[in-house]
Coordinates of C-alpha atoms in Angstrom, one line a residue:
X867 CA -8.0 -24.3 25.5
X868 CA -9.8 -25.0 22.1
X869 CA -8.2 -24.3 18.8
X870 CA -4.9 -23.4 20.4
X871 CA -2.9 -24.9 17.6
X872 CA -4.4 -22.1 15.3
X873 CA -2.1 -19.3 16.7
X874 CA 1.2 -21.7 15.9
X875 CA 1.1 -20.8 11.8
X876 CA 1.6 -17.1 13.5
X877 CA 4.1 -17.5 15.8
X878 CA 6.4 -18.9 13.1
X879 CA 5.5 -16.1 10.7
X880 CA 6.4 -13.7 13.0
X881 CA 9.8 -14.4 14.2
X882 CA 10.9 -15.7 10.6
X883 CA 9.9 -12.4 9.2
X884 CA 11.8 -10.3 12.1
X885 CA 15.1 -12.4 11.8
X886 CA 14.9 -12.3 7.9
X887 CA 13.3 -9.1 7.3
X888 CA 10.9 -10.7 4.9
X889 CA 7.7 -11.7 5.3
X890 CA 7.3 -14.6 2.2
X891 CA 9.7 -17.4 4.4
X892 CA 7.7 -17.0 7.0
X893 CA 4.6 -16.9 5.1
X894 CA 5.5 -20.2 3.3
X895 CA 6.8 -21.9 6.7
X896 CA 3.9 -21.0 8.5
X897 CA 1.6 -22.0 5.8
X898 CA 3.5 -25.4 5.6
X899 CA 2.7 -25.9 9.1
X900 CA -0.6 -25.1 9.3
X901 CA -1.4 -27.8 6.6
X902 CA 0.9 -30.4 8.2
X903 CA -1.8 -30.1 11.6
X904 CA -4.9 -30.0 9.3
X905 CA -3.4 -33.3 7.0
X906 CA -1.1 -34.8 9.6
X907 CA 0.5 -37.2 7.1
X908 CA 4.1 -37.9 4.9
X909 CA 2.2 -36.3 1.9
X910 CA -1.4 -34.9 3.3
X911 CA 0.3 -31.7 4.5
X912 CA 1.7 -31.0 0.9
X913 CA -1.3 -31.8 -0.9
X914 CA -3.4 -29.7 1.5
X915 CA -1.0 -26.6 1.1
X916 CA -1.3 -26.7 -2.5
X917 CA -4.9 -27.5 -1.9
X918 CA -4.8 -24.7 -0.3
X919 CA -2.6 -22.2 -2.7
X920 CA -4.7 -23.0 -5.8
X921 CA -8.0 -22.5 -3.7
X922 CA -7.4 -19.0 -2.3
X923 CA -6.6 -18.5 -6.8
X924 CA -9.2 -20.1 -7.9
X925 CA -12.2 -17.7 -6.8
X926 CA -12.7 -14.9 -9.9
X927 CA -12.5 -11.5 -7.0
X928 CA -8.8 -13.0 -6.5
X929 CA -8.0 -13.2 -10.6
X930 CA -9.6 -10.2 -10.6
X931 CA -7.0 -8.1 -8.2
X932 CA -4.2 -9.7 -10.0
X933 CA -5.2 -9.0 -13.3
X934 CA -5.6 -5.3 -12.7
X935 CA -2.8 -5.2 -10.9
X936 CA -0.4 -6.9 -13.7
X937 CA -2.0 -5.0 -16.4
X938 CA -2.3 -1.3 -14.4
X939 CA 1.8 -1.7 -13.6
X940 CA 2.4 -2.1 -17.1
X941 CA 0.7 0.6 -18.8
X942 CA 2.3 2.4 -15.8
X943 CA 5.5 1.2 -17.0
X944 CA 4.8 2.2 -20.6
X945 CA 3.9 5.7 -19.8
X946 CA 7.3 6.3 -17.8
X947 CA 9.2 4.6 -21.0
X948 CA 7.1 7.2 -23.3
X949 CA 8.4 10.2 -21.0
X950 CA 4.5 10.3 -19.7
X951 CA 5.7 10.9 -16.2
X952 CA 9.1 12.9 -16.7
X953 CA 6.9 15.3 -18.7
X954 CA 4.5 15.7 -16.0
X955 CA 7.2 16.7 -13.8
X956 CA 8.8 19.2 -15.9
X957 CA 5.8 21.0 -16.3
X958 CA 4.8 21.2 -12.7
X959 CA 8.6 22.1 -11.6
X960 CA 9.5 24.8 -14.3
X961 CA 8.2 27.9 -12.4
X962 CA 9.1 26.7 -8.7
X963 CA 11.7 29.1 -6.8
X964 CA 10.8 28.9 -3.1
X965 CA 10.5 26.1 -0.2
X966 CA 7.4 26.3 0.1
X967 CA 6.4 26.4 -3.4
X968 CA 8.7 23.1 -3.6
X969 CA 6.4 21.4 -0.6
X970 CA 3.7 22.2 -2.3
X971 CA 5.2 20.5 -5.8
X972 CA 5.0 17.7 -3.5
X973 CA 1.1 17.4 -2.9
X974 CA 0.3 18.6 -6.2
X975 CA 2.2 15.5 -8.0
X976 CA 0.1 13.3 -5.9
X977 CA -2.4 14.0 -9.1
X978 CA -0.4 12.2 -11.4
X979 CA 1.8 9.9 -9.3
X980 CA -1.1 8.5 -6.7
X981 CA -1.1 4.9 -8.5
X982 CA 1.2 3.3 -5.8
X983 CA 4.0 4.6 -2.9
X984 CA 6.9 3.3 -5.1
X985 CA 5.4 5.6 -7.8
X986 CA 5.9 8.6 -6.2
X987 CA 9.3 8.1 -5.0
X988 CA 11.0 7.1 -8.0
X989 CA 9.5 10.0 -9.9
X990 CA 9.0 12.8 -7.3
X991 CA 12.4 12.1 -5.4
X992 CA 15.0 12.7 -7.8
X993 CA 13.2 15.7 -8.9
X994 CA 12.8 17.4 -5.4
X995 CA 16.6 16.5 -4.9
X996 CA 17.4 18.8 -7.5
X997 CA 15.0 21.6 -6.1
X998 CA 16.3 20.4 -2.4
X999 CA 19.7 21.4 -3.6
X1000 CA 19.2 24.8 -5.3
X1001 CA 16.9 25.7 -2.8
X1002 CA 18.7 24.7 0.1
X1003 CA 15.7 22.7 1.8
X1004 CA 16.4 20.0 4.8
X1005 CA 16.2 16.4 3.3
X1006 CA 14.6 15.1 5.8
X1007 CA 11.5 17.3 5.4
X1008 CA 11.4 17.0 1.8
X1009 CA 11.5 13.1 2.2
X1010 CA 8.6 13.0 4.9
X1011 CA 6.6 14.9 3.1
X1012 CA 6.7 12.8 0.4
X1013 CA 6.4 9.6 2.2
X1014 CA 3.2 11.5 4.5
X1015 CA 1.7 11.9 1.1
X1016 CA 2.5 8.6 -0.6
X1017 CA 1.2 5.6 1.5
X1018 CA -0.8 7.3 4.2
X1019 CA -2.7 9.2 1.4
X1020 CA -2.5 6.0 -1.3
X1021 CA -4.0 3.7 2.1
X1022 CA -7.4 5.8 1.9
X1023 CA -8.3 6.2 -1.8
X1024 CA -11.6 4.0 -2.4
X1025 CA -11.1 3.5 -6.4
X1026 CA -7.8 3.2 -9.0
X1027 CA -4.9 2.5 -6.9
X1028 CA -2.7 -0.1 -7.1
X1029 CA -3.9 -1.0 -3.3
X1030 CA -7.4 -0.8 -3.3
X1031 CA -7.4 -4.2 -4.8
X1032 CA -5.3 -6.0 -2.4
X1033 CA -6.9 -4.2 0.7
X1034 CA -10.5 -5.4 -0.6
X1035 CA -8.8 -9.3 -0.9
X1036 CA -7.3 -9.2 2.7
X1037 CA -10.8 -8.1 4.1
X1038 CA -12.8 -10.9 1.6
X1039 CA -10.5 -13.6 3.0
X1040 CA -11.3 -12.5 6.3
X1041 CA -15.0 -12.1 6.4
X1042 CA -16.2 -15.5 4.8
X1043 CA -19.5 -15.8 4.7
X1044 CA -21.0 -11.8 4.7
X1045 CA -23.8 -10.2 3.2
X1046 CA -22.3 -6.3 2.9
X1047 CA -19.1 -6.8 0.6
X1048 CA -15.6 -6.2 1.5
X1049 CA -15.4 -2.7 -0.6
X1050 CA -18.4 -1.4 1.5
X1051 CA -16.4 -2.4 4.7
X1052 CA -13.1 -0.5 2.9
X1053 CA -15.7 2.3 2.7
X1054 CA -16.9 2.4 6.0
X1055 CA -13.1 1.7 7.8
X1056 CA -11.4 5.2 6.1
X1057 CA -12.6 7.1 8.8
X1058 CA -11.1 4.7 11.5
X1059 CA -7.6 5.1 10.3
X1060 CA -6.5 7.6 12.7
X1061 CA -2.8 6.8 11.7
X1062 CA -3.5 7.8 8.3
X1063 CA -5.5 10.6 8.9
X1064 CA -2.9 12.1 11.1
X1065 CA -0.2 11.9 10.0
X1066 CA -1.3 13.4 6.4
X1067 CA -3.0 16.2 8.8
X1068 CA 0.8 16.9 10.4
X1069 CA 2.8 17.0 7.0
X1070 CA 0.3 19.8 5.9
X1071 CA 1.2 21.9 8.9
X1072 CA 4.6 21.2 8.4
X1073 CA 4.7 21.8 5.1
X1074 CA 2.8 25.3 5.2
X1075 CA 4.8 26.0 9.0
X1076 CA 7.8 24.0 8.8
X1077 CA 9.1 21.7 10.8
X1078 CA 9.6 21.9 15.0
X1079 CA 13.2 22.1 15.8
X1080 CA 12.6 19.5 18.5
X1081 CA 12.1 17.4 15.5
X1082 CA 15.5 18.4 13.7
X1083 CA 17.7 15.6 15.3
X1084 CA 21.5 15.6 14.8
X1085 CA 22.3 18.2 12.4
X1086 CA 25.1 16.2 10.5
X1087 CA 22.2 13.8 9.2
X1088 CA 22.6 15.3 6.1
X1089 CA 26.1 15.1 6.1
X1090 CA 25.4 11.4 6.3
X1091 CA 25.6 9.6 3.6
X1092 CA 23.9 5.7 2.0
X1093 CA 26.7 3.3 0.9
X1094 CA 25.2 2.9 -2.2
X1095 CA 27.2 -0.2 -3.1
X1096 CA 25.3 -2.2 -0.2
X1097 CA 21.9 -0.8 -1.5
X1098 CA 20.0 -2.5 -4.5
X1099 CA 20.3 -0.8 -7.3
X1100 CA 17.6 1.4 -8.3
X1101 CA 17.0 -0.5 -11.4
X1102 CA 13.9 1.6 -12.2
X1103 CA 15.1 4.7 -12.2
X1104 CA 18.2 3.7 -14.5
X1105 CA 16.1 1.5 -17.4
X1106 CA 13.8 4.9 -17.5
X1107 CA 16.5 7.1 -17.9
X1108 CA 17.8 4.9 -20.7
X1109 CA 14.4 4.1 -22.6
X1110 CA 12.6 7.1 -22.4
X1111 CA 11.7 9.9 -25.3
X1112 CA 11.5 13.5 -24.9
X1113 CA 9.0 14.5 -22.1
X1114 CA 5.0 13.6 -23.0
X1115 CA 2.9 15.0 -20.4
X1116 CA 0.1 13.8 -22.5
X1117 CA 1.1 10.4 -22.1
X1118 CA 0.2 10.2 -18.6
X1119 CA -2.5 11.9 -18.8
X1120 CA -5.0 9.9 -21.0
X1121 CA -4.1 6.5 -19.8
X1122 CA -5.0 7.9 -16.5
X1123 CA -8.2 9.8 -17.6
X1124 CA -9.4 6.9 -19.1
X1125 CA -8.3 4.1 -16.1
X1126 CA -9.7 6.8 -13.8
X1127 CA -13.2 7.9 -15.5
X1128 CA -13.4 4.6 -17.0
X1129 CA -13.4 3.0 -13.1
X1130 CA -15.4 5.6 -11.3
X1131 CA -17.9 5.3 -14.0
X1132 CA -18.6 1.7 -14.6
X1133 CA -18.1 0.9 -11.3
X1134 CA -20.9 3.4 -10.6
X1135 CA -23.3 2.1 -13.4
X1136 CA -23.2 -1.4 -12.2
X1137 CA -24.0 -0.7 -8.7
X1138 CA -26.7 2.3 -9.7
X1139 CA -27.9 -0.7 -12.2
X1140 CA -28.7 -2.8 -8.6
X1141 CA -29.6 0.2 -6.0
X1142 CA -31.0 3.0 -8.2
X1143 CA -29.9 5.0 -5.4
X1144 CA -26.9 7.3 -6.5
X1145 CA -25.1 8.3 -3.4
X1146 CA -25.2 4.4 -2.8
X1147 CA -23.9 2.9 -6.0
X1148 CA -20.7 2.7 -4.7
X1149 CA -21.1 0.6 -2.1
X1150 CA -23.7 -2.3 -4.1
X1151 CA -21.2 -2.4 -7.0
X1152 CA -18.7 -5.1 -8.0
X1153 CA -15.7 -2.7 -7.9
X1154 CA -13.1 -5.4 -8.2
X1155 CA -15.1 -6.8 -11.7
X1156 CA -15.2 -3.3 -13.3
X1157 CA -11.9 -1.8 -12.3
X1158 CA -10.6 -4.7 -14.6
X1159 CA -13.2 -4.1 -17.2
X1160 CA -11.9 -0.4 -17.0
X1161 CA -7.9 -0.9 -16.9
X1162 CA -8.6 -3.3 -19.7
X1163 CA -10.3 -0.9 -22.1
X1164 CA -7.7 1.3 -21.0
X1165 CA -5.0 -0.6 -21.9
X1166 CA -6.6 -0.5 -25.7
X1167 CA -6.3 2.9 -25.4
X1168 CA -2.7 3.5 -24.4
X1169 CA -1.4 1.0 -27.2
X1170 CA -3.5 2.9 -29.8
X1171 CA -1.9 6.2 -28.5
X1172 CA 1.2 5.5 -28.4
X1173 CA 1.3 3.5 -31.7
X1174 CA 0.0 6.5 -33.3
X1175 CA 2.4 8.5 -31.6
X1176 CA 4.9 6.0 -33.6
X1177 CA 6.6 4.3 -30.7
X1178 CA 7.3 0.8 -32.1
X1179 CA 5.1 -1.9 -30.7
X1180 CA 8.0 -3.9 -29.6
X1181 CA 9.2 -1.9 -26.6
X1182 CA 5.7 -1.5 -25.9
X1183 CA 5.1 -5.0 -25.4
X1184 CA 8.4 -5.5 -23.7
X1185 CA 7.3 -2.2 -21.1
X1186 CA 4.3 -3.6 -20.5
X1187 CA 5.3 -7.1 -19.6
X1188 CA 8.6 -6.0 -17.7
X1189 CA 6.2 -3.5 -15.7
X1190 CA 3.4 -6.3 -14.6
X1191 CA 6.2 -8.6 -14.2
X1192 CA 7.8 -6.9 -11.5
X1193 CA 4.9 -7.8 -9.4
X1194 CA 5.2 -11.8 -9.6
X1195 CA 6.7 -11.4 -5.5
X1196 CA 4.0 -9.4 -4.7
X1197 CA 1.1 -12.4 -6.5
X1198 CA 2.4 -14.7 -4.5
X1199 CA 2.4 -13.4 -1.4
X1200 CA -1.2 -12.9 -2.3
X1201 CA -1.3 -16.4 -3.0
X1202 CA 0.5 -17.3 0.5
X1203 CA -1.8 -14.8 2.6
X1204 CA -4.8 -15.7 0.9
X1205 CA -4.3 -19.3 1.7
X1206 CA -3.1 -18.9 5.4
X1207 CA -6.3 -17.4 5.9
X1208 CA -7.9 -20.9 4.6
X1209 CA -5.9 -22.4 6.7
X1210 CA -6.1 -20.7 9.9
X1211 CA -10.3 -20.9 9.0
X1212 CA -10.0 -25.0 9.4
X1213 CA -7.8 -24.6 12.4
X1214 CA -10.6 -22.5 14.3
X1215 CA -8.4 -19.7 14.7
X1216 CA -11.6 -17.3 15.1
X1217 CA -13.2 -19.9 18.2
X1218 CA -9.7 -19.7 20.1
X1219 CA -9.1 -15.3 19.3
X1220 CA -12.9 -15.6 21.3
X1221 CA -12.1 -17.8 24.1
X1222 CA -9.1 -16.4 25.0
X1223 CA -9.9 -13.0 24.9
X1224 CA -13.1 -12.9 26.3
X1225 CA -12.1 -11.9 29.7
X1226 CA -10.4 -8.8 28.3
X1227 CA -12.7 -5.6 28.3
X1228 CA -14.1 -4.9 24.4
X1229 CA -13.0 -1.2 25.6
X1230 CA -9.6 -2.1 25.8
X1231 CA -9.1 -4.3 22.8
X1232 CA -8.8 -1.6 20.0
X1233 CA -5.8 0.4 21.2
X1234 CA -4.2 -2.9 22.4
X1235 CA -4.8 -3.7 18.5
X1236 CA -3.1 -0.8 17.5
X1237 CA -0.2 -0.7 19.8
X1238 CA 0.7 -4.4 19.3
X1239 CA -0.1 -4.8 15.3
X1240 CA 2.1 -1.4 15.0
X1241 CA 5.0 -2.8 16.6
X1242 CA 4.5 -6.0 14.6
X1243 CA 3.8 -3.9 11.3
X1244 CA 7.1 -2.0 12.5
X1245 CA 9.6 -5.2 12.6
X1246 CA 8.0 -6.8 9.2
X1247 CA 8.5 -3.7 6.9
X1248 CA 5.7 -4.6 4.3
X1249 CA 2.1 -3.1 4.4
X1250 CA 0.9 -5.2 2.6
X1251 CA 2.6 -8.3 4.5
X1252 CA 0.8 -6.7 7.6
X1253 CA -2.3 -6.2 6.1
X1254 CA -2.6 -9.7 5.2
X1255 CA -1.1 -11.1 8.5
X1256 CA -3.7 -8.8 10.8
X1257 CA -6.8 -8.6 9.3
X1258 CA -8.2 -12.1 10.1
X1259 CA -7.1 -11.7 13.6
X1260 CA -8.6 -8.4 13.8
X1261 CA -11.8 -9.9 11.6
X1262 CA -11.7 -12.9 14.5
X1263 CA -11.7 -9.7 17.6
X1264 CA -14.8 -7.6 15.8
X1265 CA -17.1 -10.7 15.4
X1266 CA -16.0 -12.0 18.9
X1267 CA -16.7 -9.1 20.9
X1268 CA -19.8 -6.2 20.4
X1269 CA -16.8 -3.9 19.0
X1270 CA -17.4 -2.3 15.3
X1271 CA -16.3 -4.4 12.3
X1272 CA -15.4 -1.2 10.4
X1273 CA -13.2 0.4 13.5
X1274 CA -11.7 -3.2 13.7
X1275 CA -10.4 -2.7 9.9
X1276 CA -9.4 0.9 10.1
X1277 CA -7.2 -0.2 12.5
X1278 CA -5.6 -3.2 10.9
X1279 CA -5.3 -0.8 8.0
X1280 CA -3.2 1.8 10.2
X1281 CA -1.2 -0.6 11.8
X1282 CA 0.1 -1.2 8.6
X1283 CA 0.6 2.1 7.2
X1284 CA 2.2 2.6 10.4
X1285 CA 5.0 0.1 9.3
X1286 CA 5.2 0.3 5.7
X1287 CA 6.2 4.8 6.6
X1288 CA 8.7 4.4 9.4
X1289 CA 10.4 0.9 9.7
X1290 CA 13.8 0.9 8.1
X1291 CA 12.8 -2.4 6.3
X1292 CA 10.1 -0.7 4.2
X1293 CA 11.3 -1.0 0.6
X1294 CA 10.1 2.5 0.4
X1295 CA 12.4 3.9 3.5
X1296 CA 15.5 2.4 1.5
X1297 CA 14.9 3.7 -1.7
X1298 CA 14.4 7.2 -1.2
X1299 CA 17.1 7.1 1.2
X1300 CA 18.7 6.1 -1.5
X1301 CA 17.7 8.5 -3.4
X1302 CA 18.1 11.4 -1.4
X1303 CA 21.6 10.3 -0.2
X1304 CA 20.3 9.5 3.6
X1305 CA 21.7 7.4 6.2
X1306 CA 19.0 4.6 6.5
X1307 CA 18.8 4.2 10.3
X1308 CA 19.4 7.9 10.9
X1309 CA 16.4 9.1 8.8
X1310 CA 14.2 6.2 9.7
X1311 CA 14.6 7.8 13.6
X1312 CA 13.9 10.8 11.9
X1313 CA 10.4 9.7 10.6
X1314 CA 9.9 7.5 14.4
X1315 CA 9.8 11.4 16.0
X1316 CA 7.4 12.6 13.3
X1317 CA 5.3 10.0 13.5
X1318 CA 5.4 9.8 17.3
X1319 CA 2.3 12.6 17.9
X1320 CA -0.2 10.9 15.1
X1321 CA 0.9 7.4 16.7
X1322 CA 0.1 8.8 20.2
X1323 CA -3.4 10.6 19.2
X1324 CA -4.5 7.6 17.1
X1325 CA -4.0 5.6 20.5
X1326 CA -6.4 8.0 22.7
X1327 CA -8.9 8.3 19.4
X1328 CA -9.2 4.5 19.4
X1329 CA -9.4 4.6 23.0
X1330 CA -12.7 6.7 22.8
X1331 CA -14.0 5.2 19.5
X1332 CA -14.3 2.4 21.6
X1333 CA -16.4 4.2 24.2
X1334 CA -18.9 5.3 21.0
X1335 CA -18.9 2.5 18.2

């Protein structure tokens, strides 16, 4: 069997990141080990992993995802210090005073809060708690709903997220050599994320219907409550409450006017600048190159507003590197995924993915890709960590077989968003939990049953997808 030692990196990955319920170790390990059977020497496989680290860096789309990225999480984390978001809130919650006015808060702060999943909870969730309370509305479905329309929704927006960036990378590193480029493949894989698609699709019956009582589980679940003291400390949550002014709902807003209209609109002009075709600008532009251009001209912007708003320029500087700083973890796991995927590239992974599975029916392979990266994406927690673990394998099944690059994304891309919503790992499930006062395990079963009809439907959708694409 050729290539067989390219699947080893990933069976070390896998079980380290079950048993520790992190995905870096693994990442590193397996990473480690891959460049030890490329350079089998004392120090080749050292030299080759760093070869390897400052490689997958080095390229300018790679600078380009972490610069946005540091730079859009600290003028995030400026606007919640200048009461940008808490002001936002206020006026959206003053005239609410039933449920279903309270669900619909929900969707409706997806305007302001749609910059990441973490966002959203440690803004929306303390809010609806207070609304949950007076209003006397289950937990549970107040905590979906918010999850349903954090990272399911967040997973599909094309442009000025804080995961369009990072989705974009994990489909570059996987392609190599391509002619279309990997935002026009994010593009053209939305509509193949059933999972997504779904399970948004069920939280807006529920929220306008309410929930099935088949789905209400063990009625003291509310009773049940998080030792906090074994939970980390929502750190977030406390330094905003202490740092920030009076509510500013314009602070929030013009930041994100301008990162917003600043990204749809250059990103347009350069690829209208190379099509002349404006339904396909989009696709022929270098999003990744003018999203920075944008959140950098941006950032001008909010330091000039908020200096003449007469905040002093010290906390500013300090909220905006405390903001971008709290994604150093998350740069090097790029760093890690991006160069496993070198890596796994020299090792032949994509020859052995095709001789193995070439006796296995291309109708078959999609739901068997959904099904198994789910239950992976389930144990690991991370999205992202899923994202970047999947998509060269699921890269390596497309180009081996006659089955749709685009359908082969979507559903590394739901596998994913499968994990990131219901495993109780997901830093997301643990802080609203938190949050909310919610027994982790209890309510993660809770979101297993709600998520159990979109997770069956995406099964028979990919089933026939592969019957048509």
């Amino acid at each position: 069997m050729d290539n067989w030692e390219s699947i080893i990196p990933f069976l070390i990955i896998i079980p380290i990141a079950i048993w520790t319920k992190q995905v870096l170790p693994g990442l590193t390990l397996g990473l480690l080990v891959a460049s030890y059977i490329v350079e089998p020497s004392l120090l080749g496989g050292i030299e080759k992993m760093t070869s390897y680290l400052i490689g997958s860096l080095a390229k300018e789309p790679k600078l380009q995802v972490i610069g946005f990225l540091y730079i859009f999480t600290g003028i995030v984390n400026m606007i919640s210090m200048t009461g940008g978001i808490k002001g936002f809130i206020e006026i959206t919650s003053k005239k609410i005073k039933t449920k279903k006015q309270a669900i619909f808060l929900i969707w409706i702060t997806l305007l302001g809060t749609f910059i990441s999943p973490n966002l959203r909870i440690v803004t929306i969730a303390p809010i609806m708690k207070e609304l949950q309370e007076k209003l006397n509305i289950t937990k549970e479905r107040v905590c979906f709903v918010i999850e349903a329309s954090s990272l399911p929704v967040i997973a599909l927006i094309p442009i000025a997220t804080a995961f369009i960036g990072y989705m974009t990378s994990t489909i570059e590193m996987s392609l190599g050599g391509s002619e279309n480029s990997p935002y026009s493949y994010f593009l053209k894989s939305i509509p193949f994320n059933f999972l997504s698609l779904s399970v948004i699709a069920l939280a807006v019956i529920y929220s306008i219907f309410g929930h099935p009582k088949l789905f209400n589980g063990n009625k003291d679940i509310n009773e049940s409550k998080v030792n906090l003291e074994k939970l980390p400390k929502n750190t977030d949550t406390q330094k905003n409450s202490e740092t920030q002014k009076e509510p500013k709902p314009i602070n929030l807003f013009i930041p994100l006017a301008s990162a917003l209209g600043l990204s749809i609109f250059l990103s347009w002009w350069d690829g209208y600048q190379k099509t002349s075709d404006i339904l396909k600008a989009f696709i022929a532009a270098d999003v990744s190159r003018y999203m920075l251009i944008a959140i950098i001209i941006t950032l001008f912007i909010t330091f000039i507003q908020f200096l003449i708003e007469k905040y002093p320029l010290k906390k500013l500087v300090k909220a905006f590197f405390e903001g971008g700083n709290k994604l150093m973890p998350a740069f090097f796991l790029f760093a890690l995924v991006w160069g496993l995927s070198l890596a796994t590239k020299d090792l032949g992974l994509s020859q052995f993915i095709t001789s193995t599975l070439g006796t296995i029916p291309s109708l078959w392979i999609p739901p068997i890709t959904f099904v198994l990266g789910s239950v992976l994406a389930y144990f690991i927690g991370s999205s992202w960590g899923s994202w970047g673990l999947l998509m060269p394998i699921g890269v390596s099944l497309a180009e081996s077989s006659d089955i749709s690059l685009a359908l082969m994304i979507g559903i590394i891309f739901a596998c994913g968003t499968l994990g990131g919503l219901t495993s109780p790992l997901s830093g997301t499930t643990v802080t609203i939990s938190k949050i909310m006062d919610l027994e982790i395990m209890a309510y993660s079963k809770y979101k297993i049953k709600h998520t159990l009809i979109p997770f069956i439907l995406s099964v028979a959708l990919y089933v026939a997808s592969s019957f048509i694409f």
